[in-house]
Short mmCIF file of C-alpha atoms in Angstrom, two decimals:
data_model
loop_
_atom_site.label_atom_id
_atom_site.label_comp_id
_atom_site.label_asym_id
_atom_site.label_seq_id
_atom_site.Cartn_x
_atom_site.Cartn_y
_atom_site.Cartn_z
CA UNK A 1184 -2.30 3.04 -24.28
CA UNK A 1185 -2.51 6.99 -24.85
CA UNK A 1186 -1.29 9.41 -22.54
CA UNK A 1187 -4.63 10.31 -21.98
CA UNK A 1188 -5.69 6.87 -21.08
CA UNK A 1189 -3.39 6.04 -18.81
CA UNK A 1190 -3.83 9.32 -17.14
CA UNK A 1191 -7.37 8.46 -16.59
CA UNK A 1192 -6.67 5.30 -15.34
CA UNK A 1193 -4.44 6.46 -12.84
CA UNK A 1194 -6.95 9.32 -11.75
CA UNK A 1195 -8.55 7.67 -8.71
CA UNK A 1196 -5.39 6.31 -7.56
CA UNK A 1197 -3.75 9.60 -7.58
CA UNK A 1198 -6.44 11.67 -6.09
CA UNK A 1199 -6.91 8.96 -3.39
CA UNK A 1200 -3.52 8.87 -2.50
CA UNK A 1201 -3.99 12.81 -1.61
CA UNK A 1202 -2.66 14.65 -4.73
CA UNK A 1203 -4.90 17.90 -5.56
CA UNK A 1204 -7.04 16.99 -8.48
CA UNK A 1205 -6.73 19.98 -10.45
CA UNK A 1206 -2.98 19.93 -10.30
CA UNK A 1207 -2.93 16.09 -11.16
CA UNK A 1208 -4.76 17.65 -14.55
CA UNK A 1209 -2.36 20.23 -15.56
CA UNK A 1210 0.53 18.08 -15.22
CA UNK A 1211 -0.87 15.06 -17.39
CA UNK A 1212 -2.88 17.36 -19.42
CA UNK A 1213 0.30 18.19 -20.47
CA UNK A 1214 2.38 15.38 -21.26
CA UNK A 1215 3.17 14.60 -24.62
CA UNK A 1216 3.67 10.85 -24.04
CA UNK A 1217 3.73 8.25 -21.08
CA UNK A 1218 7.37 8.78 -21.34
CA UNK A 1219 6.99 12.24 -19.92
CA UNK A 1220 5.34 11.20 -16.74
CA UNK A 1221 8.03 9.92 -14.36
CA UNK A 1222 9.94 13.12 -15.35
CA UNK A 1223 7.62 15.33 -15.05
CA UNK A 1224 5.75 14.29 -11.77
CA UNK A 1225 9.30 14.67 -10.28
CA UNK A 1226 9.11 17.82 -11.48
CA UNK A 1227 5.96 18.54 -9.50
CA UNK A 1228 7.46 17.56 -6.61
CA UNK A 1229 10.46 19.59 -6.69
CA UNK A 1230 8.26 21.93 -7.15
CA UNK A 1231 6.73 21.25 -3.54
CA UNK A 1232 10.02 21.05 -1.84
CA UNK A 1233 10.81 24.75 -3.09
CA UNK A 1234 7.44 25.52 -1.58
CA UNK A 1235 8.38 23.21 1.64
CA UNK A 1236 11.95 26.11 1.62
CA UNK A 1237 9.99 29.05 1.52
CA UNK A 1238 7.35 28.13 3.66
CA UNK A 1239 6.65 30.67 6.56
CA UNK A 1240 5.94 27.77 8.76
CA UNK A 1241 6.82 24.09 10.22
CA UNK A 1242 3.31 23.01 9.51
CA UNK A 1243 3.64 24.86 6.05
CA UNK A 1244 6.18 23.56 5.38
CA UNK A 1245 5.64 19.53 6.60
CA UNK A 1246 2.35 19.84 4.12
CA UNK A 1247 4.30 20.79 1.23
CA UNK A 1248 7.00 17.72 1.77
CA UNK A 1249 4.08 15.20 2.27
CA UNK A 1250 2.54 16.76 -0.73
CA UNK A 1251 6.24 15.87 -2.63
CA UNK A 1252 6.06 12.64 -1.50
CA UNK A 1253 3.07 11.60 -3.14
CA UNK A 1254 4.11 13.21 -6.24
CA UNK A 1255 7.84 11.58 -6.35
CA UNK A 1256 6.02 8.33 -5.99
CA UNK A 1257 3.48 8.77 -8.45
CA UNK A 1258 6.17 9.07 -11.14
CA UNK A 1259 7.33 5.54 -10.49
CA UNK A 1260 3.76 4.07 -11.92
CA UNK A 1261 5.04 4.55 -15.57
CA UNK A 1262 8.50 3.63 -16.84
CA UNK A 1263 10.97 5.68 -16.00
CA UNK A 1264 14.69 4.82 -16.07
CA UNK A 1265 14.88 7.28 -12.65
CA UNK A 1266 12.31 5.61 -10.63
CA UNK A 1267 15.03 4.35 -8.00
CA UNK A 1268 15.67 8.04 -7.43
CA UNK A 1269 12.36 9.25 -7.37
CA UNK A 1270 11.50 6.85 -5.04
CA UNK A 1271 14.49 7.49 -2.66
CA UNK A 1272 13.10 11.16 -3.02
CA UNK A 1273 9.43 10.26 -2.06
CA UNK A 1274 11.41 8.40 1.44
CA UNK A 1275 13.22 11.45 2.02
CA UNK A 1276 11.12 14.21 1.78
CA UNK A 1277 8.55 11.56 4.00
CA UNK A 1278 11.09 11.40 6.32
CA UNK A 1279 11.57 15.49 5.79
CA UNK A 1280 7.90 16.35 6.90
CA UNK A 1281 7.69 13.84 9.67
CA UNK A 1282 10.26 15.27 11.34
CA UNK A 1283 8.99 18.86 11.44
CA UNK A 1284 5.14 17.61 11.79
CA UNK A 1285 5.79 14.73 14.23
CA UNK A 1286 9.28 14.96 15.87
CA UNK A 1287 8.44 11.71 17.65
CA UNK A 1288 8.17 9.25 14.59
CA UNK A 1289 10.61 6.82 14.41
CA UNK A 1290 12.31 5.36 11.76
CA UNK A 1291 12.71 1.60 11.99
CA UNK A 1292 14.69 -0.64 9.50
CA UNK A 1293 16.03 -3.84 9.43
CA UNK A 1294 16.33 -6.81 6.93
CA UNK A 1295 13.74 -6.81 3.73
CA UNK A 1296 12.14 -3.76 5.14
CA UNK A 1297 12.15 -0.11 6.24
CA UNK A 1298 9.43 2.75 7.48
CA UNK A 1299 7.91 4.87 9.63
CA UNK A 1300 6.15 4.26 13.23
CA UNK A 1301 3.84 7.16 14.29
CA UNK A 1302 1.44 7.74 16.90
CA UNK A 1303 1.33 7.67 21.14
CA UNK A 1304 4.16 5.20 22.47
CA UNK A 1305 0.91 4.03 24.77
CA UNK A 1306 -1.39 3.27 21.78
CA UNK A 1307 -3.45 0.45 22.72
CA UNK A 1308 -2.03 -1.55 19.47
CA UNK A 1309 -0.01 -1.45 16.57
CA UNK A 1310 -0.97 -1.74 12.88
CA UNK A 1311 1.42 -2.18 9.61
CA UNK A 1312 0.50 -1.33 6.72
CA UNK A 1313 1.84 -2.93 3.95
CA UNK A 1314 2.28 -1.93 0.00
CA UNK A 1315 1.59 -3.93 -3.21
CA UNK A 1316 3.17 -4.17 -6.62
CA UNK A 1317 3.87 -1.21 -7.31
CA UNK A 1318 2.70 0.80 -4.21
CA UNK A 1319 4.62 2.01 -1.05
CA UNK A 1320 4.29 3.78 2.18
CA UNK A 1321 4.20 7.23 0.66
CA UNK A 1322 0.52 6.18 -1.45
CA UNK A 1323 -1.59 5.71 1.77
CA UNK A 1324 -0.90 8.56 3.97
CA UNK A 1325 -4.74 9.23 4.25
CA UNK A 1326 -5.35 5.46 5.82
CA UNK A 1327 -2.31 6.22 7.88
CA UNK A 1328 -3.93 9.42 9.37
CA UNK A 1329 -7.36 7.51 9.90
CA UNK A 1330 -5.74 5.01 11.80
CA UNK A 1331 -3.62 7.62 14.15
CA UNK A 1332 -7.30 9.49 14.34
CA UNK A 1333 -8.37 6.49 16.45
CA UNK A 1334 -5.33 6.42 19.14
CA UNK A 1335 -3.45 3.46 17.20
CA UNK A 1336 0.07 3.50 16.26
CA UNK A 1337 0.96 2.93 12.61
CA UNK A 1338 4.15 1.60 10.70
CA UNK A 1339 3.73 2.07 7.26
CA UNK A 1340 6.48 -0.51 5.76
CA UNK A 1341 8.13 -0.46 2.36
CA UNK A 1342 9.12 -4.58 1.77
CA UNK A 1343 11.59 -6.64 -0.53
CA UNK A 1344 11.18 -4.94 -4.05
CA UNK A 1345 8.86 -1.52 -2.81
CA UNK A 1346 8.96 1.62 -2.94
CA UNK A 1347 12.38 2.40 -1.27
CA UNK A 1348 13.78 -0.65 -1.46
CA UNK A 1349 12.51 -1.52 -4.99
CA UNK A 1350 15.79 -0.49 -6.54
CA UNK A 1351 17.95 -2.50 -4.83
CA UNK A 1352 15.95 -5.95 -3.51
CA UNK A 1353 13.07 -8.33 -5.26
CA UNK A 1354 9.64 -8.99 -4.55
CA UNK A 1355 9.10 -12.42 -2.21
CA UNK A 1356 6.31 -14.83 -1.67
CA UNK A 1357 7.13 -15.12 2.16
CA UNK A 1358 6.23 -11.81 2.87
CA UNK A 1359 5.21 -13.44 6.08
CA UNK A 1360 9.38 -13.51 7.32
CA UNK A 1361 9.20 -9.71 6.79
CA UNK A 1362 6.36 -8.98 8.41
CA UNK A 1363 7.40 -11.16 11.97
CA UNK A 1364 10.95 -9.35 11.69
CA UNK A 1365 8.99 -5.62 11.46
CA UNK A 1366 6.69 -7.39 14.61
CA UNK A 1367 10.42 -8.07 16.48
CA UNK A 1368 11.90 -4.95 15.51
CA UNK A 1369 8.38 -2.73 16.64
CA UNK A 1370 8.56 -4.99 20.26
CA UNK A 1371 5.45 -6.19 19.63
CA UNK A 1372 3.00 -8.98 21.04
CA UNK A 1373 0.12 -8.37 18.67
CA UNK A 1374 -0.29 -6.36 15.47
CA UNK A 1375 -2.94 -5.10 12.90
CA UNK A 1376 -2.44 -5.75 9.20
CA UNK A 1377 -3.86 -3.61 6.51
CA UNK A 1378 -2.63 -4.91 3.04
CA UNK A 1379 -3.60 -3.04 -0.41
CA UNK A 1380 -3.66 -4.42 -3.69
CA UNK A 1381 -0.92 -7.38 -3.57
CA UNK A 1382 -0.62 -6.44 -0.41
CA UNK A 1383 -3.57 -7.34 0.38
CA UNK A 1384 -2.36 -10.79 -0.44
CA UNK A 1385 0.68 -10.66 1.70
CA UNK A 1386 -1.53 -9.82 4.80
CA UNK A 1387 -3.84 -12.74 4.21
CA UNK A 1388 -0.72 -15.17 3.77
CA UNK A 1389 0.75 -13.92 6.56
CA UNK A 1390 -2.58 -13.31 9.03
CA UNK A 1391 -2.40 -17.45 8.06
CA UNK A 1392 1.21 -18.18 9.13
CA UNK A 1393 2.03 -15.15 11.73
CA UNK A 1394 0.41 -15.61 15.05
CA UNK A 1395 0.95 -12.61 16.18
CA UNK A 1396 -1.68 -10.83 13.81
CA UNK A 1397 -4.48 -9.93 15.74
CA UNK A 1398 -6.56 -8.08 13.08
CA UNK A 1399 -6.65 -7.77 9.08
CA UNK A 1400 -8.13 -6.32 6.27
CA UNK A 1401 -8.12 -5.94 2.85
CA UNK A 1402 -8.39 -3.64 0.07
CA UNK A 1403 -8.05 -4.78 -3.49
CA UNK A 1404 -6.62 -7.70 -3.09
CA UNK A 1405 -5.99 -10.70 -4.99
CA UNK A 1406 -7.29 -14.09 -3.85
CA UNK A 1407 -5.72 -15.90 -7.06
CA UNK A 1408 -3.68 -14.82 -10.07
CA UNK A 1409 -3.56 -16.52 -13.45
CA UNK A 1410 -0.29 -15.49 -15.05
CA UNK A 1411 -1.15 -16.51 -18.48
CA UNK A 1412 -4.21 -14.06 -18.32
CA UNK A 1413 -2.66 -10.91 -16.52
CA UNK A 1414 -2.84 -7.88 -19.18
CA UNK A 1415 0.50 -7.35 -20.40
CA UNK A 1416 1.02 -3.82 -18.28
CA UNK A 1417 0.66 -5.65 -14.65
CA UNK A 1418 2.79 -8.88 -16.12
CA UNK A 1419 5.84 -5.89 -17.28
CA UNK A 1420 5.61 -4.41 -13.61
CA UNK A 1421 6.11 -8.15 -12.23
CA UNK A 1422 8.35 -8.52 -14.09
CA UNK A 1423 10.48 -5.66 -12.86
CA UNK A 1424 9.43 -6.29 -9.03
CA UNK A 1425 10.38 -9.88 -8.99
CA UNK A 1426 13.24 -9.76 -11.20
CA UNK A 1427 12.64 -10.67 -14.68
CA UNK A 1428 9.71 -12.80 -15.97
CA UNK A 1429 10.62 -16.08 -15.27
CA UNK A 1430 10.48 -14.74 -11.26
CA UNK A 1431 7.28 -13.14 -12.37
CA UNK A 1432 5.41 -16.37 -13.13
CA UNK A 1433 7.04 -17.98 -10.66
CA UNK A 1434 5.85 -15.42 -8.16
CA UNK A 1435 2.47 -15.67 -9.42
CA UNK A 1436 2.05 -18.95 -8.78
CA UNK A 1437 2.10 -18.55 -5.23
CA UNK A 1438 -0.37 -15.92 -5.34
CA UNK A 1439 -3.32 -18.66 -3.97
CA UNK A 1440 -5.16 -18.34 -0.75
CA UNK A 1441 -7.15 -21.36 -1.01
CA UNK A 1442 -5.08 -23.43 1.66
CA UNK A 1443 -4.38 -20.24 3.56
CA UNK A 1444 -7.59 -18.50 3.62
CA UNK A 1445 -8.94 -21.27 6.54
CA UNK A 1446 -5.93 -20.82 8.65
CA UNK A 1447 -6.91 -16.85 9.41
CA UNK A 1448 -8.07 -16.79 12.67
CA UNK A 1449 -7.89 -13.30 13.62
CA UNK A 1450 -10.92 -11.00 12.36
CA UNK A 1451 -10.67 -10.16 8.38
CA UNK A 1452 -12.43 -7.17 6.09
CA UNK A 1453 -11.82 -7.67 2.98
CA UNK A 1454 -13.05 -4.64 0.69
CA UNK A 1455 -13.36 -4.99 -2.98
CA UNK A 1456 -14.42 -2.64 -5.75
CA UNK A 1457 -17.56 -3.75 -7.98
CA UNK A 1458 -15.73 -1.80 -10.99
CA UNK A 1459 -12.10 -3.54 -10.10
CA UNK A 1460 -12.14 -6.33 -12.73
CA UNK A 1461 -8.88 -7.53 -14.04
CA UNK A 1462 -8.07 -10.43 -16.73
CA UNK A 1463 -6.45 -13.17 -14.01
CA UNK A 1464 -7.28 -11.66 -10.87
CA UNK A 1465 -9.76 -13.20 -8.98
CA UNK A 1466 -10.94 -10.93 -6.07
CA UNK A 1467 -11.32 -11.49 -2.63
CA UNK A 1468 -15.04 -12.60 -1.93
CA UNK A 1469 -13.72 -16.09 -1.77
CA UNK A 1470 -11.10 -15.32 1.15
CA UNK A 1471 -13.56 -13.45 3.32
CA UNK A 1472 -15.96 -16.60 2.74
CA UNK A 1473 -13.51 -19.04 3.54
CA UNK A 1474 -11.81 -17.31 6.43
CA UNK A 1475 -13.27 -18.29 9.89
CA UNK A 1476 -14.14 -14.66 10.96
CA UNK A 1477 -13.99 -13.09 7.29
CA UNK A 1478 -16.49 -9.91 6.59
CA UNK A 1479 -16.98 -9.32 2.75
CA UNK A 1480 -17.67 -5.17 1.90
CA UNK A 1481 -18.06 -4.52 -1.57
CA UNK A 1482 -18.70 -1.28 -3.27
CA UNK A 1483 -20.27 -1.53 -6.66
CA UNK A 1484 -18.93 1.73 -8.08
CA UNK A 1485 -15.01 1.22 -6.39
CA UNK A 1486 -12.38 0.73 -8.23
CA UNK A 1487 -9.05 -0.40 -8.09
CA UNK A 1488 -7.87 0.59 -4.63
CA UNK A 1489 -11.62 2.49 -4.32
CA UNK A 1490 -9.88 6.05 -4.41
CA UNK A 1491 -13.53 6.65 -5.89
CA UNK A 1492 -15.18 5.70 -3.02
CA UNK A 1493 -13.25 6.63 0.03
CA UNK A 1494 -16.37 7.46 2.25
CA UNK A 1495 -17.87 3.56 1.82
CA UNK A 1496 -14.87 2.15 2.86
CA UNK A 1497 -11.89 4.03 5.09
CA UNK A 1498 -14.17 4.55 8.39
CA UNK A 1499 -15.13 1.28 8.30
CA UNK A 1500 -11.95 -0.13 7.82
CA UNK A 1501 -10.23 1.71 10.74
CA UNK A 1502 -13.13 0.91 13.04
CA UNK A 1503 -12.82 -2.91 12.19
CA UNK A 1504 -8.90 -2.65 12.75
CA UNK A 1505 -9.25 -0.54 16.10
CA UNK A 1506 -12.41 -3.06 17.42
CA UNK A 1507 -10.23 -5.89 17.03
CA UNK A 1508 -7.31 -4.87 18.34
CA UNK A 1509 -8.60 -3.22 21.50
CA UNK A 1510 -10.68 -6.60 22.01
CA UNK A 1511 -8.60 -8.11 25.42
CA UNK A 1512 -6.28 -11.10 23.75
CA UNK A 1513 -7.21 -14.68 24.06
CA UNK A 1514 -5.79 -16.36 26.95
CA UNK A 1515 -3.76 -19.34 26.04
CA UNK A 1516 -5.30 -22.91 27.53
CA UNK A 1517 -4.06 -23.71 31.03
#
């Protein structure tokens, strides 16, 4: 693949993760090779953290650091031989703005994961939102900020093998363990799941085996994968999540909601994009169908993650989270 094509097939992604579109231009429009990217999107956002220094304000300044974020995470979509460190620099200038912007975010950590929680300490629930392959907390700061709009509290999570953590853990199947020890650690009852891409998958596997998700949804995600027909790009990035490509198949093999997808009783969207077609994935139409209280939005023209299509989508994805959530909580039988 040419520079030039994989710069325009990262173009929605980029733009819907927040980055200004113009700037996203100049810096691939002048790369000389997909080497060039991780190196110099970091360069972009050191750029932004000079900005962040000089700023004549704390809200200035918290703009330009979220701003580096997203940029120090982009670079870890191509190989790079740095992305450990540009992903440690996406956490910390996150960590950087938060703590000039909102003062009362906390950072909560424990085993297989680590991330933010933001919004009122009397929200009436609590929603995680979880990565994919090779996503992490820093790529959905928009569907964070949707879901604060609303009164909820968010924790945007990195997991085993994600953005923070992708340097020094693997990718698991039983994403469901990590998601029950971020429900202990947040002091939790009930919780939201939003899951994009493979995470989508994770938050339908564990909506199926955690009973303490009240409410889930969906973007991009995969319902099955068929290792032996993944394009060779996603394969290579399995591959490096999970350890090396016998892990990779391995992993992929569990990637299956057809025993799962009856056991989600909480209330599912799952959103697809009419243009996201990939060799081995098969989307989610069948989850949403097979789920007890599964709701199927597709958008013909979104893409891969629908950064194309943000209006069809977001609002109704935060409304379904908030609806369910804020519906009182079953009574257990007497």
């Amino acid at each position: 693949m040419s520079t030039a094509e994989f710069a325009a097939a990262q173009w929605t992604r980029a733009t819907g993760a927040g980055v200004d579109p113009h700037e996203y231009r100049r810096v691939t429009g002048g790369l000389a090779s997909v080497a060039d990217w991780g190196p110099s999107f970091v360069r972009t956002g050191q750029a932004h953290l000079r900005r962040a220094e000089d700023a004549g304000s704390a809200v200035s300044a918290g703009e330009h650091l979220l701003m580096a974020a997203r940029w120090f995470h982009l670079a870890t979509l191509a190989p790079y031989a740095e992305a450990g460190r540009a992903a440690a620099a996406a956490d910390r200038a996150l960590g950087g703005a938060l703590a000039v912007l909102e003062p009362g975010a906390r950072r909560v950590s424990g085993e297989g994961f680590t991330g933010w929680l933001r919004g009122p300490s009397d929200a009436p629930g609590t929603v995680v939102v979880v990565p994919g392959l090779d996503s992490a907390k820093e790529e959905f700061l928009d569907l964070v900020s949707a879901l604060l709009a609303r009164g909820l509290a968010v924790f945007a999570m990195d997991g085993p093998g994600q953005g923070a953590l992708a340097a020094t853990t693997t990718m698991r199947p039983d994403y469901e363990q990590v998601v029950g020890r971020v429900a202990d650690a947040l002091g939790v009852a009930r919780i939201g799941l939003v899951g994009l891409s493979l995470g989508g998958w994770f938050a339908a596997r564990t909506a199926a085996l955690e009973p303490r998700v009240a409410a889930v949804a969906t973007v991009s995600g995969p319902f099955r994968l068929d290792w032996e027909e993944l394009p060779p790009p996603v394969r290579d990035i399995m591959a490096r999540r999970t350890g090396g490509t016998d892990a990779a198949r391995a992993f992929a093999g569990h990637v299956d909601l057809t025993a799962l997808a009856p056991r989600i009783t909480a209330p599912l969207l799952v959103v697809d994009g009419g243009e996201d077609v990939i060799p081995g994935v098969t989307n989610g139409e069948p989850l949403a169908r097979q789920a007890p209280h599964g709701t199927y939005l597709s958008v013909p023209h979104g893409d891969h993650l629908l950064g194309n299509a943000r209006p069809e989508w977001l609002p109704r994805l935060a409304d379904h989270i908030l609806g369910a959530l804020t519906q009182e909580a079953p009574r257990e039988p007497e």
